[in-house]
Amino acid sequence: MKWKDFYELALENVAFSDGSMGVFLQKYGLKGGESPELWNLTKPEFIESVHRQYLEAGSNLITTNTFGGNRLKLSEFGLSDKIREINSEAVKIAKSIAKDRAIVAADIGPTG
């Protein structure tokens, strides 16, 4: 799906976005104090599964697993040197699942 297609869809109908990545990852075993963004590198199959489930539920837009993918937040986990790798992999994963079915958008959260 291209941005133009998404825009036209949103003008004509209701467009649906995905929901919380974190809740799903907790279901899959993410523990408190663990970086969900690191899972882009260590457990990509779970990130793929979350995106896939949102697409199957009808999402037209999926967001990358990058909510805390900034230098300040990742430094809390000793991962500030992996920012580019973590965020690049998140985009790659989302795009590989979305294909032509949905738009992929970056997810940017607070720095903490």
mmCIF file of C-alpha atoms in Angstrom:
data_model
loop_
_atom_site.group_PDB
_atom_site.id
_atom_site.type_symbol
_atom_site.label_atom_id
_atom_site.label_comp_id
_atom_site.label_asym_id
_atom_site.label_seq_id
_atom_site.Cartn_x
_atom_site.Cartn_y
_atom_site.Cartn_z
ATOM 1 C CA MET A 1 0.000 0.000 0.000
ATOM 2 C CA LYS A 2 1.312 3.445 -0.896
ATOM 3 C CA TRP A 3 0.704 6.617 1.120
ATOM 4 C CA LYS A 4 -1.581 7.894 -1.634
ATOM 5 C CA ASP A 5 -3.690 4.722 -1.376
ATOM 6 C CA PHE A 6 -3.819 5.036 2.399
ATOM 7 C CA TYR A 7 -4.819 8.701 2.151
ATOM 8 C CA GLU A 8 -7.623 7.898 -0.284
ATOM 9 C CA LEU A 9 -8.794 5.035 1.930
ATOM 10 C CA ALA A 10 -8.885 7.352 4.944
ATOM 11 C CA LEU A 11 -10.884 9.952 2.992
ATOM 12 C CA GLU A 12 -13.481 7.426 1.859
ATOM 13 C CA ASN A 13 -13.645 5.020 4.827
ATOM 14 C CA VAL A 14 -12.331 4.389 8.280
ATOM 15 C CA ALA A 15 -8.631 3.491 8.344
ATOM 16 C CA PHE A 16 -7.473 1.190 11.111
ATOM 17 C CA SER A 17 -4.122 1.294 12.868
ATOM 18 C CA ASP A 18 -2.533 -1.396 14.971
ATOM 19 C CA GLY A 19 -2.403 -1.245 18.753
ATOM 20 C CA SER A 20 0.048 -1.893 21.515
ATOM 21 C CA MET A 21 3.188 -3.840 20.644
ATOM 22 C CA GLY A 22 4.227 -4.030 24.300
ATOM 23 C CA VAL A 23 1.143 -5.911 25.478
ATOM 24 C CA PHE A 24 1.717 -8.630 22.886
ATOM 25 C CA LEU A 25 5.422 -8.871 23.712
ATOM 26 C CA GLN A 26 4.607 -9.240 27.408
ATOM 27 C CA LYS A 27 2.312 -12.094 26.432
ATOM 28 C CA TYR A 28 5.298 -13.638 24.616
ATOM 29 C CA GLY A 29 7.533 -13.272 27.669
ATOM 30 C CA LEU A 30 8.936 -9.724 27.688
ATOM 31 C CA LYS A 31 9.894 -8.983 31.271
ATOM 32 C CA GLY A 32 9.834 -5.665 33.124
ATOM 33 C CA GLY A 33 13.140 -3.865 32.706
ATOM 34 C CA GLU A 34 13.787 -5.516 29.333
ATOM 35 C CA SER A 35 13.984 -3.505 26.108
ATOM 36 C CA PRO A 36 11.166 -4.406 23.702
ATOM 37 C CA GLU A 37 13.176 -2.802 20.888
ATOM 38 C CA LEU A 38 16.024 -5.276 21.404
ATOM 39 C CA TRP A 39 13.616 -8.009 20.353
ATOM 40 C CA ASN A 40 13.928 -6.648 16.796
ATOM 41 C CA LEU A 41 17.392 -8.229 16.846
ATOM 42 C CA THR A 42 17.010 -11.149 19.245
ATOM 43 C CA LYS A 43 13.417 -12.341 18.706
ATOM 44 C CA PRO A 44 12.222 -10.987 15.355
ATOM 45 C CA GLU A 45 9.750 -13.834 14.950
ATOM 46 C CA PHE A 46 7.663 -12.378 17.796
ATOM 47 C CA ILE A 47 7.694 -8.899 16.248
ATOM 48 C CA GLU A 48 6.611 -10.439 12.933
ATOM 49 C CA SER A 49 3.820 -12.313 14.705
ATOM 50 C CA VAL A 50 2.445 -9.129 16.285
ATOM 51 C CA HIS A 51 2.441 -7.286 12.955
ATOM 52 C CA ARG A 52 0.823 -10.263 11.237
ATOM 53 C CA GLN A 53 -1.949 -10.454 13.850
ATOM 54 C CA TYR A 54 -2.764 -6.766 13.461
ATOM 55 C CA LEU A 55 -2.906 -7.131 9.678
ATOM 56 C CA GLU A 56 -5.189 -10.142 9.987
ATOM 57 C CA ALA A 57 -7.424 -8.094 12.304
ATOM 58 C CA GLY A 58 -7.784 -5.463 9.565
ATOM 59 C CA SER A 59 -5.140 -2.827 10.279
ATOM 60 C CA ASN A 60 -4.329 -0.577 7.342
ATOM 61 C CA LEU A 61 -1.348 0.949 9.151
ATOM 62 C CA ILE A 62 1.224 -0.839 11.284
ATOM 63 C CA THR A 63 3.832 0.859 13.406
ATOM 64 C CA THR A 64 7.416 -0.258 13.841
ATOM 65 C CA ASN A 65 8.678 -1.632 17.150
ATOM 66 C CA THR A 66 10.597 1.588 17.827
ATOM 67 C CA PHE A 67 8.585 3.307 20.574
ATOM 68 C CA GLY A 68 11.671 3.545 22.803
ATOM 69 C CA GLY A 69 14.198 3.411 19.984
ATOM 70 C CA ASN A 70 15.977 6.640 20.878
ATOM 71 C CA ARG A 71 19.416 7.263 22.364
ATOM 72 C CA LEU A 72 18.193 8.243 25.843
ATOM 73 C CA LYS A 73 15.825 5.333 26.281
ATOM 74 C CA LEU A 74 18.137 2.705 24.779
ATOM 75 C CA SER A 75 21.038 3.917 26.929
ATOM 76 C CA GLU A 76 19.051 2.750 29.979
ATOM 77 C CA PHE A 77 19.583 -0.787 28.631
ATOM 78 C CA GLY A 78 23.181 -0.249 27.511
ATOM 79 C CA LEU A 79 22.051 -0.249 23.885
ATOM 80 C CA SER A 80 22.800 3.305 22.730
ATOM 81 C CA ASP A 81 25.432 1.943 20.333
ATOM 82 C CA LYS A 82 22.758 -0.176 18.584
ATOM 83 C CA ILE A 83 20.227 2.554 17.742
ATOM 84 C CA ARG A 84 20.640 2.361 13.976
ATOM 85 C CA GLU A 85 20.676 -1.442 13.936
ATOM 86 C CA ILE A 86 17.614 -1.774 16.185
ATOM 87 C CA ASN A 87 15.532 0.796 14.314
ATOM 88 C CA SER A 88 16.600 -0.392 10.860
ATOM 89 C CA GLU A 89 15.648 -3.954 11.722
ATOM 90 C CA ALA A 90 12.273 -2.780 13.075
ATOM 91 C CA VAL A 91 11.496 -1.089 9.755
ATOM 92 C CA LYS A 92 12.696 -4.097 7.781
ATOM 93 C CA ILE A 93 10.502 -6.461 9.809
ATOM 94 C CA ALA A 94 7.389 -4.288 9.506
ATOM 95 C CA LYS A 95 7.832 -3.787 5.764
ATOM 96 C CA SER A 96 8.387 -7.495 5.183
ATOM 97 C CA ILE A 97 5.053 -8.274 6.841
ATOM 98 C CA ALA A 98 3.035 -5.306 5.531
ATOM 99 C CA LYS A 99 4.007 -5.755 1.870
ATOM 100 C CA ASP A 100 1.145 -4.220 -0.143
ATOM 101 C CA ARG A 101 -1.448 -4.735 2.580
ATOM 102 C CA ALA A 102 -0.680 -1.790 4.891
ATOM 103 C CA ILE A 103 1.339 1.372 5.390
ATOM 104 C CA VAL A 104 4.308 1.188 7.754
ATOM 105 C CA ALA A 105 4.898 4.129 10.084
ATOM 106 C CA ALA A 106 7.615 4.738 12.635
ATOM 107 C CA ASP A 107 6.537 4.678 16.279
ATOM 108 C CA ILE A 108 8.248 7.336 18.378
ATOM 109 C CA GLY A 109 7.657 7.553 22.094
ATOM 110 C CA PRO A 110 8.884 9.725 24.945
ATOM 111 C CA THR A 111 12.500 9.682 26.056
ATOM 112 C CA GLY A 112 11.550 8.804 29.616
#
